[in-house]
Tab-separated table of C-alpha atoms in Angstrom:
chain	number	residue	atom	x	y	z
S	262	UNK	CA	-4.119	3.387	-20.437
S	263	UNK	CA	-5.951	4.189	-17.214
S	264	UNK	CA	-4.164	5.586	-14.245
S	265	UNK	CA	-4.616	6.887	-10.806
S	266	UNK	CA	-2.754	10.476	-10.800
S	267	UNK	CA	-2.148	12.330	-7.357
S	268	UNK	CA	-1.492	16.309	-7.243
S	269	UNK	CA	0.396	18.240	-6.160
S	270	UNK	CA	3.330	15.769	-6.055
S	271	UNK	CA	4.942	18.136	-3.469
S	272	UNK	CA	3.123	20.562	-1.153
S	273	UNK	CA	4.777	22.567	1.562
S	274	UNK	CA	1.988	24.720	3.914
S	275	UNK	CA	1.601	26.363	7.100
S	276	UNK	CA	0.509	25.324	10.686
S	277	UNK	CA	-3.254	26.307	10.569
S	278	UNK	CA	-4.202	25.963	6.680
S	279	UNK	CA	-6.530	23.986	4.997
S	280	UNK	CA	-5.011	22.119	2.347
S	281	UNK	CA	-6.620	19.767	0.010
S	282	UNK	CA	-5.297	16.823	-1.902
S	283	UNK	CA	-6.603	15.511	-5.127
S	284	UNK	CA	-6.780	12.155	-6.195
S	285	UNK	CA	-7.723	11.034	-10.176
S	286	UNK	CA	-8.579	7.716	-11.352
S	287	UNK	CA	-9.252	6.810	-14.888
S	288	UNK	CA	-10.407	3.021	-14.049
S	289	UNK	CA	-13.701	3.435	-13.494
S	290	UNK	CA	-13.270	1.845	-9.833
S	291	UNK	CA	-16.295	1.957	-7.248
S	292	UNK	CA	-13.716	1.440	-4.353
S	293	UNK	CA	-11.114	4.450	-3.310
S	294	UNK	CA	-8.604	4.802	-0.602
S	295	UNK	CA	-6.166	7.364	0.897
S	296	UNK	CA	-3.122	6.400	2.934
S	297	UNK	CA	-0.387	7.802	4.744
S	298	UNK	CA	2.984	6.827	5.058
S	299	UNK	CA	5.623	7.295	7.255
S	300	UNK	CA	9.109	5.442	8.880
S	301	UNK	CA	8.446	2.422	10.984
S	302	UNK	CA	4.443	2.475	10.418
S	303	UNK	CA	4.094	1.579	6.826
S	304	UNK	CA	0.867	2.606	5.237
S	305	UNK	CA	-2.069	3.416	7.427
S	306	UNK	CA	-5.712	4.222	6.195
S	307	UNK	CA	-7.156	7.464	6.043
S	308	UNK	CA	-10.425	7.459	4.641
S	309	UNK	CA	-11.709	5.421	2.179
S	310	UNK	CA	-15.238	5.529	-0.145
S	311	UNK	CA	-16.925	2.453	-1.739
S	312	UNK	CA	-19.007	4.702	-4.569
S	313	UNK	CA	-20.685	7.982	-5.071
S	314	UNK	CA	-21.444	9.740	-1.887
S	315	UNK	CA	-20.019	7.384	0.235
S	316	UNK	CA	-16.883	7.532	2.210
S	317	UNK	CA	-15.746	6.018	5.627
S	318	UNK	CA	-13.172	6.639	8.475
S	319	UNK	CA	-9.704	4.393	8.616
S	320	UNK	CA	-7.620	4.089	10.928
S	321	UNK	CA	-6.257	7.382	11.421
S	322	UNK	CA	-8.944	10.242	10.069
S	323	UNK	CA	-8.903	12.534	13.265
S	324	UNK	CA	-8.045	15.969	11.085
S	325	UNK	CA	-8.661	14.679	7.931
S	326	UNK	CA	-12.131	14.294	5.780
S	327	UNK	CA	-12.626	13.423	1.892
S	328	UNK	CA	-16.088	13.325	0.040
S	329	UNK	CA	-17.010	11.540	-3.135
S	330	UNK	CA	-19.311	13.501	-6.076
S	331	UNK	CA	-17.973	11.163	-8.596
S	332	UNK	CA	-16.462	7.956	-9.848
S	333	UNK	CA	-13.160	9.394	-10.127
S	334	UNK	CA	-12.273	11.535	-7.809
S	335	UNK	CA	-11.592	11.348	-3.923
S	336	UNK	CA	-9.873	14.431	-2.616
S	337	UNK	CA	-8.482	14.539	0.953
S	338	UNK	CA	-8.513	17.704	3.188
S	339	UNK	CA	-6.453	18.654	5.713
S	340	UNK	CA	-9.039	20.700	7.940
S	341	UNK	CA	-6.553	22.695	9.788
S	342	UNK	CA	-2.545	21.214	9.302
S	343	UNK	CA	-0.259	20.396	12.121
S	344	UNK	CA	2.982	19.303	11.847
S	345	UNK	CA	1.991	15.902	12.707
S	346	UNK	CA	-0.151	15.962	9.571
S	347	UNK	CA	3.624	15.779	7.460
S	348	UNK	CA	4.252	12.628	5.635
S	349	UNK	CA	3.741	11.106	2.146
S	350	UNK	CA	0.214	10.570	1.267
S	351	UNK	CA	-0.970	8.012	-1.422
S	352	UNK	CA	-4.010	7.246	-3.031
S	353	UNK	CA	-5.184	3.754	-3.915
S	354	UNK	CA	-8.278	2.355	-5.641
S	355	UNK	CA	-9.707	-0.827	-6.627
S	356	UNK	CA	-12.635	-2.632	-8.267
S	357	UNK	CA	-15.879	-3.502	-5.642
S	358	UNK	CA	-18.096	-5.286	-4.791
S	359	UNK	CA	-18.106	-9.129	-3.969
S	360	UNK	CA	-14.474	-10.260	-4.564
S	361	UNK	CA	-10.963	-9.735	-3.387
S	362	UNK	CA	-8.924	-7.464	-5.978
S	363	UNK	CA	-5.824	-5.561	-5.857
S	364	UNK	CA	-5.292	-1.596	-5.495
S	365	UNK	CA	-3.844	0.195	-7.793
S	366	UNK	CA	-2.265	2.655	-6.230
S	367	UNK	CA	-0.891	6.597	-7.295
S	368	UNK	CA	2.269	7.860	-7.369
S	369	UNK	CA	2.078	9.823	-4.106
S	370	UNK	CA	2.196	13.375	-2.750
S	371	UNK	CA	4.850	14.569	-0.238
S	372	UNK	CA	3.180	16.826	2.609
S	373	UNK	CA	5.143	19.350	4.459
S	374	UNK	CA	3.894	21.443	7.179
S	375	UNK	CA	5.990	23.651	8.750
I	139	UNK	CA	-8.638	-7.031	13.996
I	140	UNK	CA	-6.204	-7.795	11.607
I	141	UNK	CA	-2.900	-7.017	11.701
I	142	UNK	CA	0.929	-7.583	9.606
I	143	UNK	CA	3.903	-8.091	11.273
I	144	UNK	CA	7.434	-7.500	9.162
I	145	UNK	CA	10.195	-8.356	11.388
I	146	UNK	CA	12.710	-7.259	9.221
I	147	UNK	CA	13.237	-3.370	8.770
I	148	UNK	CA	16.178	-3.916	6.349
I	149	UNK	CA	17.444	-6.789	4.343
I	150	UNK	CA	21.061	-6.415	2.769
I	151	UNK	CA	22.401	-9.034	0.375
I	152	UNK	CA	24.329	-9.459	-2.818
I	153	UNK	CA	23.352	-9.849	-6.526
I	154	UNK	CA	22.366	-13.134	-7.315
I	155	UNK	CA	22.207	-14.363	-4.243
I	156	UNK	CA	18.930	-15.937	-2.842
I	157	UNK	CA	16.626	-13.535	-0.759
I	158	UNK	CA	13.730	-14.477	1.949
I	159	UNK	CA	11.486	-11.103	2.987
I	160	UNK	CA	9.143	-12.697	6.285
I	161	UNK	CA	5.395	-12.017	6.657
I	162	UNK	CA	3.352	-12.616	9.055
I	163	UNK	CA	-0.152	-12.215	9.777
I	164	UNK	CA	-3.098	-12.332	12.340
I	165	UNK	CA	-6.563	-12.703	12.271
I	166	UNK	CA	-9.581	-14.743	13.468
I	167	UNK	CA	-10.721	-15.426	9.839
I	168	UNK	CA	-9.944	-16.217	6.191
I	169	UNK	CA	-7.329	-13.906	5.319
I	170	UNK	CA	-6.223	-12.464	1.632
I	171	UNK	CA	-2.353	-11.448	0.975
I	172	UNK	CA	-0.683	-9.373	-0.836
I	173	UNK	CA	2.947	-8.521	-2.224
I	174	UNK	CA	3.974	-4.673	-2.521
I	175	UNK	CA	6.892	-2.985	-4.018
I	176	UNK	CA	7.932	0.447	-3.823
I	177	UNK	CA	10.638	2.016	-5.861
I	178	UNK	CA	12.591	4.869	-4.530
I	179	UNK	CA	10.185	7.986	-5.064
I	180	UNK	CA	7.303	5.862	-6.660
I	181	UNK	CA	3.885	4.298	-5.559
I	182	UNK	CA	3.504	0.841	-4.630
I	183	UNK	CA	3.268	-1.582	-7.553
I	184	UNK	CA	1.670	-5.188	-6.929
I	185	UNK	CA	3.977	-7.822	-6.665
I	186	UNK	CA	1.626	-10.635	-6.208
I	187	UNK	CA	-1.277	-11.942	-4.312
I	188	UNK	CA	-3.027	-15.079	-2.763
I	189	UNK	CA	-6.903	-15.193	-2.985
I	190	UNK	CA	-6.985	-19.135	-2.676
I	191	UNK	CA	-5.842	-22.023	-4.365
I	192	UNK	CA	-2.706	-23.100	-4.609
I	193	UNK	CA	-0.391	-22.002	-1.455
I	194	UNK	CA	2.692	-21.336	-3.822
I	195	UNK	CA	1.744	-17.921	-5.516
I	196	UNK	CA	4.302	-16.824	-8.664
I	197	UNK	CA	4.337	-13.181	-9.494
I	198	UNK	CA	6.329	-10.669	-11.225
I	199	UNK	CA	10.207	-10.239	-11.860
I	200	UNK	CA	10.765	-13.883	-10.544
I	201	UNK	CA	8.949	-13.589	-6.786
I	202	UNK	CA	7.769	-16.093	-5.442
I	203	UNK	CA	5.584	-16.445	-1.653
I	204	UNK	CA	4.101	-19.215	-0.068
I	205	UNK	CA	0.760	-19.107	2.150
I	206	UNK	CA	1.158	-21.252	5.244
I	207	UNK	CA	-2.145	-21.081	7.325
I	208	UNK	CA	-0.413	-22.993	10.035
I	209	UNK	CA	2.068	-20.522	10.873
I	210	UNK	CA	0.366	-17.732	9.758
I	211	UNK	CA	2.855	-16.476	7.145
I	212	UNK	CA	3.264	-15.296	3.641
I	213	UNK	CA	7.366	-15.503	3.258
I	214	UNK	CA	8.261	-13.959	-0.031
I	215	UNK	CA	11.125	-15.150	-1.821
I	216	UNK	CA	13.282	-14.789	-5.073
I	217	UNK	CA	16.825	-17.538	-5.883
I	218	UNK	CA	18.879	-14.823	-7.105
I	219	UNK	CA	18.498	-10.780	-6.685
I	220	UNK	CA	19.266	-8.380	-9.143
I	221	UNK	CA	20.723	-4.751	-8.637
I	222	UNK	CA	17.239	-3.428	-9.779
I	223	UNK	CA	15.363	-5.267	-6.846
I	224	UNK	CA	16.792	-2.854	-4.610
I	225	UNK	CA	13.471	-1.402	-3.155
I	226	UNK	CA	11.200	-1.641	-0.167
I	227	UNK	CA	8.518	-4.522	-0.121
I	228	UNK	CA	5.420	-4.095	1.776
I	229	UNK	CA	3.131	-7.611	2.791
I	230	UNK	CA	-0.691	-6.596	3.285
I	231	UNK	CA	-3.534	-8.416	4.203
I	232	UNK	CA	-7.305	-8.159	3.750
I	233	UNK	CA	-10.409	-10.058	5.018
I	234	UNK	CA	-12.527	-9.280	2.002
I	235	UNK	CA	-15.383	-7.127	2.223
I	236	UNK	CA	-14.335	-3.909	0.768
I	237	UNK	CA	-10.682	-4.917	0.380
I	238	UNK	CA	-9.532	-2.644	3.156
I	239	UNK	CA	-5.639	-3.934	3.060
I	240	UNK	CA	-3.680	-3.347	6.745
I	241	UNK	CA	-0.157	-2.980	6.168
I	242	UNK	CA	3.017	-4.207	7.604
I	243	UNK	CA	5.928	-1.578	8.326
I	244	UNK	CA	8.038	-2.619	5.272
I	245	UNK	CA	11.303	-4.416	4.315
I	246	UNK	CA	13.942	-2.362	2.643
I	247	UNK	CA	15.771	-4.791	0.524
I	248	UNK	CA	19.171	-3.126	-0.266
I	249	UNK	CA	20.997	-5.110	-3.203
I	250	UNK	CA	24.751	-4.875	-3.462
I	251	UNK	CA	27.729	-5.596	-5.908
């Protein structure tokens, strides 16, 4: 079956490091997101990427960047963590182009930076 | 801009009694909505969704919303609550074009004996 698959499921770093994220789809999905979740704001957009070598800011992307070399993968980088930067971070993606379809999304990775 | 507006944080109510989660919405334009559900320690799962058509949308484990353009909402509803629906419920919304979805802040629906 395909699947969207998020690692590391828990990640615990340092003030100051770079960390990166990775994100896996197996649906063959042009469209790709990354959100971040935490208490009283729901989900808010990161980045997102619409195909290969394309990606675009969201709503919150000041310290954060992705790039796209394939279909599959979207990995998000912390450039330099702050504790403001800790929260649970999920990856979504979806089919493009044209219509309106649902995201599919992963099962999340829990960022701690201390 | 679009944006989602969950009134409720939290929701408490007893098994197999009838449940209402509110929704609503803003925007200028045509809007698309969606239903999320998140288990304790999971990702969100898709509950259901209106694109267009018929304002009374069905989806899974007995949900139920209804669109109402007038008053902006996208209630979501189910007549009697199980133990297992215990989770927190997310409404989203999307004007096409990419399917960017902006979230509400979420509804923790807490089921009880």
């Amino acid at each position: 079956d395909a699947e969207i698959t998020q690692s590391p499921r828990h990640k615990i770093t340092e003030t100051g490091r770079q960390v990166t994220l990775a994100c896996h789809q197996t649906w063959n999905h042009n469209n790709m997101f990354w959100y971040r979740q935490d208490l009283g704001h729901g989900l808010r957009l990161i980045h997102y990427s619409y195909g290969v070598q394309d990606t675009n800011k969201g709503e919150v992307s000041d310290g954060y960047s992705v790039s796209r070399s394939n279909t599959e993968d979207l990995p998000l980088t912390l450039e330099s963590a702050a504790s403001s930067q800790t929260s649970v971070y999920f990856c979504a993606s979806s089919e493009g182009s044209g219509r309106v379809y649902e995201q599919f999304f992963g099962p999340g990775t829990r960022l701690t930076v201390l | 801009a679009q944006s989602v507006t969950q009134l409720d944080s939290q929701v408490p109510v007893f098994e197999e009694a009838p449940v209402e989660l509110r929704c609503n919405y803003s925007s200028s334009v045509s809007v698309y909505l969606f239903w999320y559900v998140q288990y304790p320690n999971q990702g969100l799962q898709l509950l259901l969704k209106y694109l267009s058509g018929s304002t009374l949308v069905k989806g899974i484990n007995g949900f139920e919303a209804e669109f109402n353009k007038s008053q902006t909402s996208f209630h979501l509803r189910k007549p009697s609550v199980h133990i297992s629906d215990t989770a927190e419920y997310f409404c989203a919304v999307t004007q096409g074009g990419g399917n960017k979805l902006t979230f509400g802040t979420g509804t923790q629906l807490k089921v009880e004996l």
